[in-house]
Short mmCIF file of C-alpha atoms in Angstrom, two decimals:
data_model
loop_
_atom_site.label_atom_id
_atom_site.label_comp_id
_atom_site.label_asym_id
_atom_site.label_seq_id
_atom_site.Cartn_x
_atom_site.Cartn_y
_atom_site.Cartn_z
CA MET A 1 -18.19 78.31 -18.03
CA ARG A 2 -14.74 79.84 -17.70
CA PRO A 3 -13.05 80.13 -14.29
CA VAL A 4 -11.75 83.61 -13.45
CA ARG A 5 -10.63 83.44 -9.82
CA LEU A 6 -10.73 80.95 -6.96
CA GLU A 7 -10.18 82.03 -3.37
CA MET A 8 -9.92 79.46 -0.57
CA SER A 9 -9.48 80.12 3.12
CA ALA A 10 -8.80 77.33 5.65
CA PHE A 11 -10.18 74.90 3.09
CA GLY A 12 -8.77 71.40 2.55
CA SER A 13 -4.99 71.42 2.48
CA TYR A 14 -4.88 75.25 2.27
CA ALA A 15 -4.60 76.64 5.81
CA GLU A 16 -4.11 80.26 4.74
CA LYS A 17 -6.10 82.34 2.28
CA THR A 18 -5.03 81.22 -1.19
CA VAL A 19 -6.03 82.85 -4.48
CA ILE A 20 -5.70 81.32 -7.94
CA ASP A 21 -6.14 83.89 -10.71
CA PHE A 22 -7.17 81.99 -13.84
CA SER A 23 -7.48 85.24 -15.83
CA LYS A 24 -3.67 85.43 -16.11
CA ILE A 25 -3.58 82.16 -18.04
CA GLN A 26 -3.21 82.72 -21.77
CA ASN A 27 -4.95 80.76 -24.55
CA GLY A 28 -7.61 79.32 -22.21
CA LEU A 29 -5.86 76.01 -21.58
CA PHE A 30 -4.10 75.16 -18.34
CA LEU A 31 -2.84 72.18 -16.39
CA ILE A 32 -3.08 71.69 -12.65
CA THR A 33 0.00 69.74 -11.67
CA GLY A 34 2.11 69.07 -8.59
CA ASP A 35 3.46 66.47 -6.22
CA THR A 36 1.24 64.06 -4.33
CA GLY A 37 -0.38 65.98 -1.48
CA ALA A 38 0.25 69.39 -3.06
CA GLY A 39 -3.46 70.31 -3.09
CA LYS A 40 -4.51 69.60 -6.68
CA THR A 41 -7.69 67.74 -5.73
CA THR A 42 -8.51 70.47 -3.22
CA ILE A 43 -8.69 72.97 -6.10
CA PHE A 44 -11.33 70.79 -7.79
CA ASP A 45 -13.08 70.20 -4.47
CA ALA A 46 -13.20 73.95 -3.81
CA THR A 47 -14.61 74.73 -7.25
CA THR A 48 -17.25 72.01 -7.01
CA PHE A 49 -18.08 72.94 -3.41
CA ALA A 50 -18.56 76.59 -4.36
CA LEU A 51 -20.92 75.68 -7.21
CA TYR A 52 -22.83 72.73 -5.76
CA GLY A 53 -22.15 72.50 -2.02
CA GLU A 54 -20.33 69.16 -2.28
CA THR A 55 -16.82 68.02 -3.14
CA SER A 56 -15.62 66.86 -6.55
CA GLY A 57 -15.40 63.15 -5.80
CA GLY A 58 -18.46 63.08 -3.59
CA LYS A 59 -16.40 61.19 -1.02
CA ARG A 60 -15.86 64.12 1.32
CA ASP A 61 -18.69 66.12 2.80
CA GLY A 62 -18.33 69.92 2.69
CA ASN A 63 -18.33 69.92 6.50
CA MET A 64 -15.14 67.85 6.41
CA MET A 65 -13.27 70.42 4.32
CA ARG A 66 -12.07 72.77 7.07
CA SER A 67 -8.29 72.64 6.98
CA GLN A 68 -6.72 70.80 9.88
CA TYR A 69 -3.82 73.26 9.59
CA ALA A 70 -5.97 76.39 9.93
CA LYS A 71 -5.72 78.71 12.90
CA GLU A 72 -8.63 78.27 15.30
CA ASP A 73 -10.07 81.69 14.47
CA SER A 74 -9.65 81.43 10.68
CA GLU A 75 -12.74 81.73 8.53
CA THR A 76 -13.38 78.76 6.23
CA TYR A 77 -14.85 79.59 2.84
CA VAL A 78 -14.50 79.28 -0.91
CA GLU A 79 -15.19 82.12 -3.34
CA PHE A 80 -15.34 81.28 -7.03
CA GLU A 81 -15.63 83.84 -9.80
CA PHE A 82 -16.51 82.61 -13.27
CA LEU A 83 -17.83 83.70 -16.65
CA TYR A 84 -20.93 82.11 -18.09
CA ARG A 85 -22.17 83.30 -21.49
CA LYS A 86 -19.77 86.25 -21.15
CA LYS A 87 -21.38 87.34 -17.87
CA ASN A 88 -19.51 87.44 -14.56
CA TYR A 89 -20.78 85.57 -11.49
CA ILE A 90 -19.31 85.19 -8.00
CA ILE A 91 -20.36 82.48 -5.59
CA ARG A 92 -19.14 82.32 -2.01
CA ARG A 93 -19.88 79.35 0.19
CA ASN A 94 -18.73 78.14 3.57
CA PRO A 95 -19.29 74.74 5.16
CA GLU A 96 -20.57 74.28 8.67
CA TYR A 97 -17.61 74.26 11.04
CA VAL A 98 -16.56 75.06 14.59
CA ARG A 99 -14.28 78.03 15.18
CA LEU A 100 -12.83 79.93 18.09
CA GLY A 101 -15.33 82.54 19.26
CA LYS A 102 -14.55 86.22 19.71
CA ARG A 103 -15.56 86.14 23.38
CA LYS A 104 -14.38 83.88 26.19
CA TYR A 105 -16.30 82.28 29.01
CA ALA A 106 -16.38 84.10 32.36
CA ASP A 107 -13.55 81.93 33.68
CA GLY A 108 -11.33 82.95 30.73
CA THR A 109 -11.46 79.67 28.82
CA PRO A 110 -11.90 79.82 25.05
CA ARG A 111 -15.38 79.69 23.62
CA TYR A 112 -16.06 77.74 20.43
CA VAL A 113 -18.99 78.55 18.17
CA LYS A 114 -20.60 76.70 15.30
CA GLU A 115 -20.50 78.61 12.03
CA THR A 116 -23.50 77.55 9.94
CA SER A 117 -23.14 76.84 6.24
CA LYS A 118 -23.95 79.78 3.98
CA VAL A 119 -24.02 80.53 0.28
CA GLU A 120 -24.09 83.87 -1.55
CA LEU A 121 -24.42 84.33 -5.31
CA THR A 122 -23.54 87.68 -6.90
CA LEU A 123 -25.18 88.12 -10.28
CA PRO A 124 -23.67 89.91 -13.31
CA ASP A 125 -25.53 93.13 -12.46
CA GLY A 126 -23.78 93.21 -9.06
CA ASN A 127 -26.88 92.29 -7.06
CA VAL A 128 -26.76 89.44 -4.60
CA PHE A 129 -29.36 86.75 -5.30
CA VAL A 130 -31.77 86.70 -2.38
CA GLY A 131 -32.88 83.17 -1.70
CA LYS A 132 -32.47 80.25 0.60
CA LYS A 133 -29.70 77.70 0.08
CA LYS A 134 -31.86 75.39 -2.02
CA GLU A 135 -33.01 78.28 -4.26
CA THR A 136 -29.46 79.59 -4.63
CA ASP A 137 -28.20 76.10 -5.51
CA ALA A 138 -30.90 75.83 -8.19
CA LYS A 139 -30.07 79.28 -9.59
#
């Protein structure tokens, strides 16, 4: 498997939408480096979460990965594009999290809604795999 692109939104230490384009890296070898707390582990967590629905070290649950720095109405998700046997796949997954709703209560106070976890796998032919979470994980 070769990573092509990783997009994270309100995930881990990344409050804003962040895109890492691995296709710009020459010779196929790269190093993820940075200061302590820079978000290196979050990159591995996001990749593993996208593929398997859990984080890289297994110590953090996917539901814990919503960024504490994210705006209340920000969508939390990871989208990972990769090549496998020279075919392109895209997987998008979001953990369960609570976000600010689009509507308010009658008295004007904010309404919070639970966003359920979801996964979507786009196959090389461009079709989205239709299956439940367990079936998509197995695919």
